[in-house]
């Protein structure tokens, strides 16, 4: 699958800083020490509806990770998937009487447009579940042949006991896991499973549903977690730097994915850090496609909202916080954008040297985007109140905001 076009990332004066970020598995901050090519996998959308602000907030967090790394002169190998076959997609297609593949294609195209408008840097590889199937099948066969997976009425399940590190990503106890498993696509109550938490790796073809050649597994389609594992192992290998997604992916998705990969390779860990963004709510409830309480990026754009203001709305919240989308959030961002644009429109101003370092330090400190915005606010206020004589300072500010925050002034 093709991704979307990259906006240019200007180089900044001085040196970038290494990222300290919160890792769900250890429950604390870790200082990442990637090689010359930092490796990140971010879970992509299930394309049965348009990109909402919750999605955008999560991708914004991982775009910042990429920008901090680029500022340290590293390259970034970023991989993202599209879950273009899964139950929710089939259910929506059936509800609306449309072809599931057409629906996935249409919503993925819109996602690309939204990501481009928001200046999110694209992944190097953007891979659909369907195109990953030929790589998924042999992994499931290997797990089965190694005794880490078993068959139940034609479906194949992963045995969570096969990974001695199972449970270490989310740190949850069995009761909490069981509840979340039922809520988030698992089937803990299905009779015949060895452990209620065991997730499906391969689902045998169901009447009237799309299916693919599964070699010795028989025709069917892949489970959700193995999809991301196959894509990540194929393109990044074990021990990549960051596995990312919203906090609702910590369990079961990232927990199971780590266990699949660790059982397959005998190596540990799958990812060096598991990073999770908070949930964006609307009217007091998590924005979710299944609840339908959504604000779409594309709708805001249609209403004439500048994508840079949408991006500033996201950046005004710490990525780990759960927060509520309101009109006031957007109004504040629109005002801020206007203030910043006015401040950088002059050829000279107060020195921007400290500002570059403040923004760098804020982001290196667990992606503290609100602190970065506050630093730019201070510079803009100085410019407005008393101006300055530093030739070119506004240009430095423009490039800092562009390179590190993805906002074009
Ligand atoms: N395709 C899978 C991942 S492999 C999936 O979870 N797709 S999704 O479309 O449901 O979500 C895409 C990303 O947006 C995930 O990282 C998810 O955690 C995040 N996300 C979904 N809803 C919200 C929300 N309300 N706030 C913040 N992030 C959200
Ligand atoms: Zn995923």
mmCIF file of N, CA, C and O in Angstrom, residues 39-44 79-83 127-129 132-143 158 163 166 169 199-201 222-240 242-244 249-250 252-267 269-271 274:
data_model
loop_
_atom_site.group_PDB
_atom_site.id
_atom_site.type_symbol
_atom_site.label_atom_id
_atom_site.label_comp_id
_atom_site.label_asym_id
_atom_site.label_seq_id
_atom_site.Cartn_x
_atom_site.Cartn_y
_atom_site.Cartn_z
ATOM 1 N N UNK A 39 13.774 2.704 15.107
ATOM 2 C CA UNK A 39 12.714 1.850 14.540
ATOM 3 C C UNK A 39 11.428 1.957 15.353
ATOM 4 O O UNK A 39 11.433 1.729 16.558
ATOM 5 N N UNK A 40 10.361 2.281 14.672
ATOM 6 C CA UNK A 40 9.066 2.445 15.358
ATOM 7 C C UNK A 40 7.937 1.811 14.553
ATOM 8 O O UNK A 40 7.881 1.945 13.334
ATOM 9 N N UNK A 41 7.068 1.118 15.285
ATOM 10 C CA UNK A 41 5.857 0.544 14.691
ATOM 11 C C UNK A 41 4.658 1.192 15.381
ATOM 12 O O UNK A 41 4.547 1.152 16.609
ATOM 13 N N UNK A 42 3.780 1.773 14.608
ATOM 14 C CA UNK A 42 2.568 2.377 15.175
ATOM 15 C C UNK A 42 1.354 1.703 14.550
ATOM 16 O O UNK A 42 1.255 1.600 13.323
ATOM 17 N N UNK A 43 0.473 1.219 15.411
ATOM 18 C CA UNK A 43 -0.722 0.541 14.916
ATOM 19 C C UNK A 43 -1.598 1.514 14.137
ATOM 20 O O UNK A 43 -1.874 2.627 14.589
ATOM 21 N N UNK A 44 -2.021 1.085 12.974
ATOM 22 C CA UNK A 44 -2.813 1.948 12.098
ATOM 23 C C UNK A 44 -4.311 1.780 12.312
ATOM 24 O O UNK A 44 -4.751 1.072 13.218
ATOM 25 N N UNK A 79 6.996 2.126 10.569
ATOM 26 C CA UNK A 79 6.078 1.193 9.901
ATOM 27 C C UNK A 79 4.685 1.332 10.518
ATOM 28 O O UNK A 79 4.551 1.450 11.745
ATOM 29 N N UNK A 80 3.702 1.351 9.679
ATOM 30 C CA UNK A 80 2.307 1.410 10.159
ATOM 31 C C UNK A 80 1.465 0.436 9.333
ATOM 32 O O UNK A 80 1.767 0.216 8.159
ATOM 33 N N UNK A 81 0.465 -0.140 9.970
ATOM 34 C CA UNK A 81 -0.421 -1.073 9.260
ATOM 35 C C UNK A 81 -1.789 -0.442 9.009
ATOM 36 O O UNK A 81 -2.099 0.648 9.508
ATOM 37 N N UNK A 82 -2.585 -1.119 8.243
ATOM 38 C CA UNK A 82 -4.016 -0.805 8.077
ATOM 39 C C UNK A 82 -4.746 -2.124 8.278
ATOM 40 O O UNK A 82 -4.481 -3.079 7.549
ATOM 41 N N UNK A 83 -5.622 -2.182 9.256
ATOM 42 C CA UNK A 83 -6.364 -3.426 9.493
ATOM 43 C C UNK A 83 -7.520 -3.481 8.499
ATOM 44 O O UNK A 83 -8.673 -3.206 8.844
ATOM 45 N N UNK A 127 1.367 -0.923 5.421
ATOM 46 C CA UNK A 127 1.037 -2.283 4.981
ATOM 47 C C UNK A 127 -0.362 -2.681 5.437
ATOM 48 O O UNK A 127 -0.686 -2.582 6.620
ATOM 49 N N UNK A 128 -1.134 -3.170 4.507
ATOM 50 C CA UNK A 128 -2.476 -3.655 4.826
ATOM 51 C C UNK A 128 -2.439 -5.086 5.332
ATOM 52 O O UNK A 128 -1.554 -5.863 4.960
ATOM 53 N N UNK A 129 -3.412 -5.439 6.179
ATOM 54 C CA UNK A 129 -3.507 -6.811 6.684
ATOM 55 C C UNK A 129 -3.644 -7.804 5.531
ATOM 56 O O UNK A 129 -3.016 -8.860 5.529
ATOM 57 N N UNK A 132 -0.544 -8.601 3.906
ATOM 58 C CA UNK A 132 0.399 -9.274 4.812
ATOM 59 C C UNK A 132 0.079 -10.758 4.989
ATOM 60 O O UNK A 132 0.872 -11.499 5.580
ATOM 61 N N UNK A 133 -1.079 -11.209 4.491
ATOM 62 C CA UNK A 133 -1.506 -12.598 4.755
ATOM 63 C C UNK A 133 -0.454 -13.648 4.351
ATOM 64 O O UNK A 133 -0.182 -14.571 5.130
ATOM 65 N N UNK A 134 0.178 -13.521 3.170
ATOM 66 C CA UNK A 134 1.182 -14.548 2.827
ATOM 67 C C UNK A 134 2.329 -14.630 3.841
ATOM 68 O O UNK A 134 2.955 -15.680 3.988
ATOM 69 N N UNK A 135 2.595 -13.573 4.556
ATOM 70 C CA UNK A 135 3.625 -13.604 5.601
ATOM 71 C C UNK A 135 3.076 -14.077 6.941
ATOM 72 O O UNK A 135 3.830 -14.573 7.788
ATOM 73 N N UNK A 136 1.783 -13.920 7.142
ATOM 74 C CA UNK A 136 1.166 -14.298 8.421
ATOM 75 C C UNK A 136 1.026 -15.817 8.524
ATOM 76 O O UNK A 136 1.315 -16.409 9.579
ATOM 77 N N UNK A 137 0.606 -16.440 7.424
ATOM 78 C CA UNK A 137 0.313 -17.884 7.444
ATOM 79 C C UNK A 137 1.499 -18.704 7.967
ATOM 80 O O UNK A 137 1.334 -19.513 8.896
ATOM 81 N N UNK A 138 2.719 -18.507 7.427
ATOM 82 C CA UNK A 138 3.834 -19.327 7.938
ATOM 83 C C UNK A 138 4.149 -19.075 9.414
ATOM 84 O O UNK A 138 4.612 -19.990 10.112
ATOM 85 N N UNK A 139 3.872 -17.883 9.901
ATOM 86 C CA UNK A 139 4.117 -17.617 11.333
ATOM 87 C C UNK A 139 3.146 -18.425 12.190
ATOM 88 O O UNK A 139 3.536 -19.002 13.217
ATOM 89 N N UNK A 140 1.896 -18.478 11.772
ATOM 90 C CA UNK A 140 0.909 -19.248 12.537
ATOM 91 C C UNK A 140 1.268 -20.731 12.476
ATOM 92 O O UNK A 140 1.192 -21.449 13.486
ATOM 93 N N UNK A 141 1.699 -21.180 11.301
ATOM 94 C CA UNK A 141 2.107 -22.600 11.185
ATOM 95 C C UNK A 141 3.281 -22.897 12.124
ATOM 96 O O UNK A 141 3.302 -23.934 12.797
ATOM 97 N N UNK A 142 4.224 -21.958 12.181
ATOM 98 C CA UNK A 142 5.391 -22.174 13.057
ATOM 99 C C UNK A 142 4.970 -22.241 14.519
ATOM 100 O O UNK A 142 5.448 -23.078 15.292
ATOM 101 N N UNK A 143 4.085 -21.350 14.926
ATOM 102 C CA UNK A 143 3.613 -21.356 16.323
ATOM 103 C C UNK A 143 2.904 -22.674 16.633
ATOM 104 O O UNK A 143 3.111 -23.274 17.697
ATOM 105 N N UNK A 158 -3.607 -18.930 19.845
ATOM 106 C CA UNK A 158 -2.303 -18.816 20.489
ATOM 107 C C UNK A 158 -2.456 -19.163 21.965
ATOM 108 O O UNK A 158 -3.435 -18.769 22.607
ATOM 109 N N UNK A 163 4.531 -17.979 26.215
ATOM 110 C CA UNK A 163 5.493 -16.896 26.416
ATOM 111 C C UNK A 163 5.680 -16.637 27.910
ATOM 112 O O UNK A 163 4.754 -16.165 28.574
ATOM 113 N N UNK A 166 4.499 -13.279 29.176
ATOM 114 C CA UNK A 166 3.120 -12.830 28.977
ATOM 115 C C UNK A 166 2.641 -12.042 30.204
ATOM 116 O O UNK A 166 2.821 -12.488 31.340
ATOM 117 N N UNK A 169 3.611 -6.513 29.410
ATOM 118 C CA UNK A 169 3.388 -5.232 28.730
ATOM 119 C C UNK A 169 2.379 -4.398 29.514
ATOM 120 O O UNK A 169 2.628 -3.255 29.880
ATOM 121 N N UNK A 199 -5.764 -15.693 22.355
ATOM 122 C CA UNK A 199 -6.366 -14.981 21.219
ATOM 123 C C UNK A 199 -6.280 -15.787 19.926
ATOM 124 O O UNK A 199 -5.423 -16.652 19.766
ATOM 125 N N UNK A 200 -7.161 -15.480 19.015
ATOM 126 C CA UNK A 200 -7.193 -16.201 17.751
ATOM 127 C C UNK A 200 -6.056 -15.744 16.839
ATOM 128 O O UNK A 200 -5.770 -14.557 16.731
ATOM 129 N N UNK A 201 -5.428 -16.723 16.216
ATOM 130 C CA UNK A 201 -4.369 -16.420 15.242
ATOM 131 C C UNK A 201 -4.892 -16.536 13.814
ATOM 132 O O UNK A 201 -4.480 -15.800 12.917
ATOM 133 N N UNK A 222 -6.696 -13.830 9.029
ATOM 134 C CA UNK A 222 -5.833 -13.725 10.212
ATOM 135 C C UNK A 222 -6.521 -13.086 11.406
ATOM 136 O O UNK A 222 -7.435 -12.269 11.255
ATOM 137 N N UNK A 223 -6.037 -13.434 12.602
ATOM 138 C CA UNK A 223 -6.428 -12.720 13.809
ATOM 139 C C UNK A 223 -5.769 -11.347 13.809
ATOM 140 O O UNK A 223 -4.884 -11.061 12.997
ATOM 141 N N UNK A 224 -6.174 -10.513 14.752
ATOM 142 C CA UNK A 224 -5.750 -9.120 14.754
ATOM 143 C C UNK A 224 -4.286 -8.947 15.188
ATOM 144 O O UNK A 224 -3.509 -8.248 14.537
ATOM 145 N N UNK A 225 -3.893 -9.599 16.288
ATOM 146 C CA UNK A 225 -2.563 -9.316 16.832
ATOM 147 C C UNK A 225 -1.443 -9.822 15.936
ATOM 148 O O UNK A 225 -0.420 -9.154 15.772
ATOM 149 N N UNK A 226 -1.655 -10.996 15.341
ATOM 150 C CA UNK A 226 -0.591 -11.587 14.512
ATOM 151 C C UNK A 226 -0.325 -10.721 13.277
ATOM 152 O O UNK A 226 0.786 -10.711 12.735
ATOM 153 N N UNK A 227 -1.334 -9.977 12.874
ATOM 154 C CA UNK A 227 -1.171 -9.071 11.723
ATOM 155 C C UNK A 227 -0.037 -8.077 11.995
ATOM 156 O O UNK A 227 0.898 -7.934 11.199
ATOM 157 N N UNK A 228 -0.104 -7.425 13.141
ATOM 158 C CA UNK A 228 0.906 -6.403 13.444
ATOM 159 C C UNK A 228 2.273 -7.035 13.703
ATOM 160 O O UNK A 228 3.306 -6.451 13.368
ATOM 161 N N UNK A 229 2.257 -8.240 14.284
ATOM 162 C CA UNK A 229 3.522 -8.937 14.551
ATOM 163 C C UNK A 229 4.217 -9.286 13.232
ATOM 164 O O UNK A 229 5.427 -9.066 13.064
ATOM 165 N N UNK A 230 3.450 -9.843 12.293
ATOM 166 C CA UNK A 230 4.042 -10.247 11.012
ATOM 167 C C UNK A 230 4.638 -9.030 10.303
ATOM 168 O O UNK A 230 5.753 -9.087 9.774
ATOM 169 N N UNK A 231 3.909 -7.927 10.317
ATOM 170 C CA UNK A 231 4.379 -6.734 9.607
ATOM 171 C C UNK A 231 5.608 -6.143 10.313
ATOM 172 O O UNK A 231 6.605 -5.787 9.678
ATOM 173 N N UNK A 232 5.545 -6.101 11.636
ATOM 174 C CA UNK A 232 6.686 -5.519 12.378
ATOM 175 C C UNK A 232 7.931 -6.386 12.237
ATOM 176 O O UNK A 232 9.038 -5.869 12.012
ATOM 177 N N UNK A 233 7.777 -7.699 12.355
ATOM 178 C CA UNK A 233 8.965 -8.568 12.243
ATOM 179 C C UNK A 233 9.539 -8.523 10.836
ATOM 180 O O UNK A 233 10.760 -8.522 10.652
ATOM 181 N N UNK A 234 8.661 -8.470 9.851
ATOM 182 C CA UNK A 234 9.127 -8.448 8.466
ATOM 183 C C UNK A 234 9.958 -7.194 8.180
ATOM 184 O O UNK A 234 11.003 -7.260 7.539
ATOM 185 N N UNK A 235 9.503 -6.058 8.692
ATOM 186 C CA UNK A 235 10.155 -4.802 8.302
ATOM 187 C C UNK A 235 11.120 -4.255 9.349
ATOM 188 O O UNK A 235 12.041 -3.520 9.010
ATOM 189 N N UNK A 236 10.893 -4.570 10.621
ATOM 190 C CA UNK A 236 11.741 -3.983 11.668
ATOM 191 C C UNK A 236 12.567 -5.024 12.417
ATOM 192 O O UNK A 236 13.642 -4.712 12.915
ATOM 193 N N UNK A 237 12.056 -6.237 12.541
ATOM 194 C CA UNK A 237 12.754 -7.263 13.323
ATOM 195 C C UNK A 237 12.493 -7.081 14.811
ATOM 196 O O UNK A 237 11.808 -6.140 15.228
ATOM 197 N N UNK A 238 13.036 -8.014 15.618
ATOM 198 C CA UNK A 238 12.832 -7.954 17.065
ATOM 199 C C UNK A 238 13.597 -6.770 17.673
ATOM 200 O O UNK A 238 14.592 -6.304 17.117
ATOM 201 N N UNK A 239 13.146 -6.365 18.848
ATOM 202 C CA UNK A 239 13.881 -5.367 19.620
ATOM 203 C C UNK A 239 13.870 -3.975 19.005
ATOM 204 O O UNK A 239 14.791 -3.199 19.205
ATOM 205 N N UNK A 240 12.802 -3.658 18.288
ATOM 206 C CA UNK A 240 12.729 -2.293 17.745
ATOM 207 C C UNK A 240 12.428 -1.320 18.884
ATOM 208 O O UNK A 240 12.117 -1.720 20.008
ATOM 209 N N UNK A 242 10.226 1.490 19.517
ATOM 210 C CA UNK A 242 8.924 1.871 20.091
ATOM 211 C C UNK A 242 7.787 1.160 19.365
ATOM 212 O O UNK A 242 7.735 1.134 18.136
ATOM 213 N N UNK A 243 6.889 0.587 20.165
ATOM 214 C CA UNK A 243 5.604 0.090 19.665
ATOM 215 C C UNK A 243 4.575 1.083 20.162
ATOM 216 O O UNK A 243 4.499 1.352 21.367
ATOM 217 N N UNK A 244 3.794 1.662 19.271
ATOM 218 C CA UNK A 244 2.889 2.730 19.690
ATOM 219 C C UNK A 244 1.443 2.516 19.335
ATOM 220 O O UNK A 244 1.105 1.814 18.377
ATOM 221 N N UNK A 249 -4.926 -0.047 23.325
ATOM 222 C CA UNK A 249 -4.217 -1.147 22.654
ATOM 223 C C UNK A 249 -3.233 -1.877 23.572
ATOM 224 O O UNK A 249 -2.704 -2.931 23.213
ATOM 225 N N UNK A 250 -2.990 -1.324 24.773
ATOM 226 C CA UNK A 250 -1.994 -1.958 25.656
ATOM 227 C C UNK A 250 -2.389 -3.408 25.927
ATOM 228 O O UNK A 250 -1.578 -4.323 25.831
ATOM 229 N N UNK A 252 -5.771 -6.066 24.880
ATOM 230 C CA UNK A 252 -4.884 -7.207 24.650
ATOM 231 C C UNK A 252 -3.864 -7.016 23.520
ATOM 232 O O UNK A 252 -2.933 -7.802 23.415
ATOM 233 N N UNK A 253 -4.048 -5.998 22.673
ATOM 234 C CA UNK A 253 -3.334 -6.027 21.393
ATOM 235 C C UNK A 253 -1.808 -6.064 21.543
ATOM 236 O O UNK A 253 -1.146 -6.927 20.966
ATOM 237 N N UNK A 254 -1.251 -5.127 22.293
ATOM 238 C CA UNK A 254 0.216 -5.098 22.379
ATOM 239 C C UNK A 254 0.767 -6.209 23.277
ATOM 240 O O UNK A 254 1.873 -6.707 23.061
ATOM 241 N N UNK A 255 -0.018 -6.579 24.276
ATOM 242 C CA UNK A 255 0.379 -7.706 25.134
ATOM 243 C C UNK A 255 0.493 -8.982 24.302
ATOM 244 O O UNK A 255 1.505 -9.705 24.349
ATOM 245 N N UNK A 256 -0.543 -9.255 23.526
ATOM 246 C CA UNK A 256 -0.579 -10.486 22.721
ATOM 247 C C UNK A 256 0.463 -10.435 21.617
ATOM 248 O O UNK A 256 1.128 -11.434 21.325
ATOM 249 N N UNK A 257 0.601 -9.273 21.005
ATOM 250 C CA UNK A 257 1.581 -9.135 19.923
ATOM 251 C C UNK A 257 2.983 -9.443 20.435
ATOM 252 O O UNK A 257 3.752 -10.196 19.805
ATOM 253 N N UNK A 258 3.320 -8.893 21.595
ATOM 254 C CA UNK A 258 4.647 -9.135 22.174
ATOM 255 C C UNK A 258 4.829 -10.628 22.431
ATOM 256 O O UNK A 258 5.879 -11.212 22.115
ATOM 257 N N UNK A 259 3.798 -11.276 22.973
ATOM 258 C CA UNK A 259 3.908 -12.704 23.276
ATOM 259 C C UNK A 259 4.017 -13.553 22.011
ATOM 260 O O UNK A 259 4.790 -14.513 21.970
ATOM 261 N N UNK A 260 3.260 -13.200 20.982
ATOM 262 C CA UNK A 260 3.383 -13.932 19.701
ATOM 263 C C UNK A 260 4.835 -13.876 19.239
ATOM 264 O O UNK A 260 5.437 -14.886 18.874
ATOM 265 N N UNK A 261 5.377 -12.672 19.217
ATOM 266 C CA UNK A 261 6.719 -12.471 18.650
ATOM 267 C C UNK A 261 7.781 -13.138 19.514
ATOM 268 O O UNK A 261 8.725 -13.751 18.993
ATOM 269 N N UNK A 262 7.608 -13.050 20.836
ATOM 270 C CA UNK A 262 8.590 -13.654 21.742
ATOM 271 C C UNK A 262 8.539 -15.185 21.668
ATOM 272 O O UNK A 262 9.583 -15.845 21.712
ATOM 273 N N UNK A 263 7.340 -15.731 21.525
ATOM 274 C CA UNK A 263 7.211 -17.186 21.388
ATOM 275 C C UNK A 263 7.785 -17.652 20.042
ATOM 276 O O UNK A 263 8.390 -18.718 19.950
ATOM 277 N N UNK A 264 7.606 -16.834 19.021
ATOM 278 C CA UNK A 264 8.111 -17.199 17.693
ATOM 279 C C UNK A 264 9.628 -17.220 17.628
ATOM 280 O O UNK A 264 10.225 -18.099 17.020
ATOM 281 N N UNK A 265 10.238 -16.222 18.238
ATOM 282 C CA UNK A 265 11.687 -16.025 18.049
ATOM 283 C C UNK A 265 12.508 -16.513 19.236
ATOM 284 O O UNK A 265 13.722 -16.669 19.102
ATOM 285 N N UNK A 266 11.884 -16.669 20.385
ATOM 286 C CA UNK A 266 12.643 -16.991 21.595
ATOM 287 C C UNK A 266 13.447 -15.806 22.092
ATOM 288 O O UNK A 266 14.266 -15.933 23.012
ATOM 289 N N UNK A 267 13.248 -14.658 21.471
ATOM 290 C CA UNK A 267 13.982 -13.451 21.901
ATOM 291 C C UNK A 267 13.062 -12.539 22.705
ATOM 292 O O UNK A 267 11.853 -12.602 22.591
ATOM 293 N N UNK A 269 13.101 -8.264 24.217
ATOM 294 C CA UNK A 269 11.672 -8.035 24.039
ATOM 295 C C UNK A 269 11.338 -7.817 22.559
ATOM 296 O O UNK A 269 12.216 -7.631 21.737
ATOM 297 N N UNK A 270 10.036 -7.815 22.300
ATOM 298 C CA UNK A 270 9.532 -7.472 20.961
ATOM 299 C C UNK A 270 9.868 -6.006 20.684
ATOM 300 O O UNK A 270 10.507 -5.686 19.682
ATOM 301 N N UNK A 271 9.466 -5.133 21.617
ATOM 302 C CA UNK A 271 9.786 -3.704 21.481
ATOM 303 C C UNK A 271 10.476 -3.231 22.755
ATOM 304 O O UNK A 271 10.203 -3.748 23.837
ATOM 305 N N UNK A 274 6.891 0.365 25.047
ATOM 306 C CA UNK A 274 5.495 0.332 24.612
ATOM 307 C C UNK A 274 4.887 1.654 25.036
ATOM 308 O O UNK A 274 4.793 1.940 26.235
#
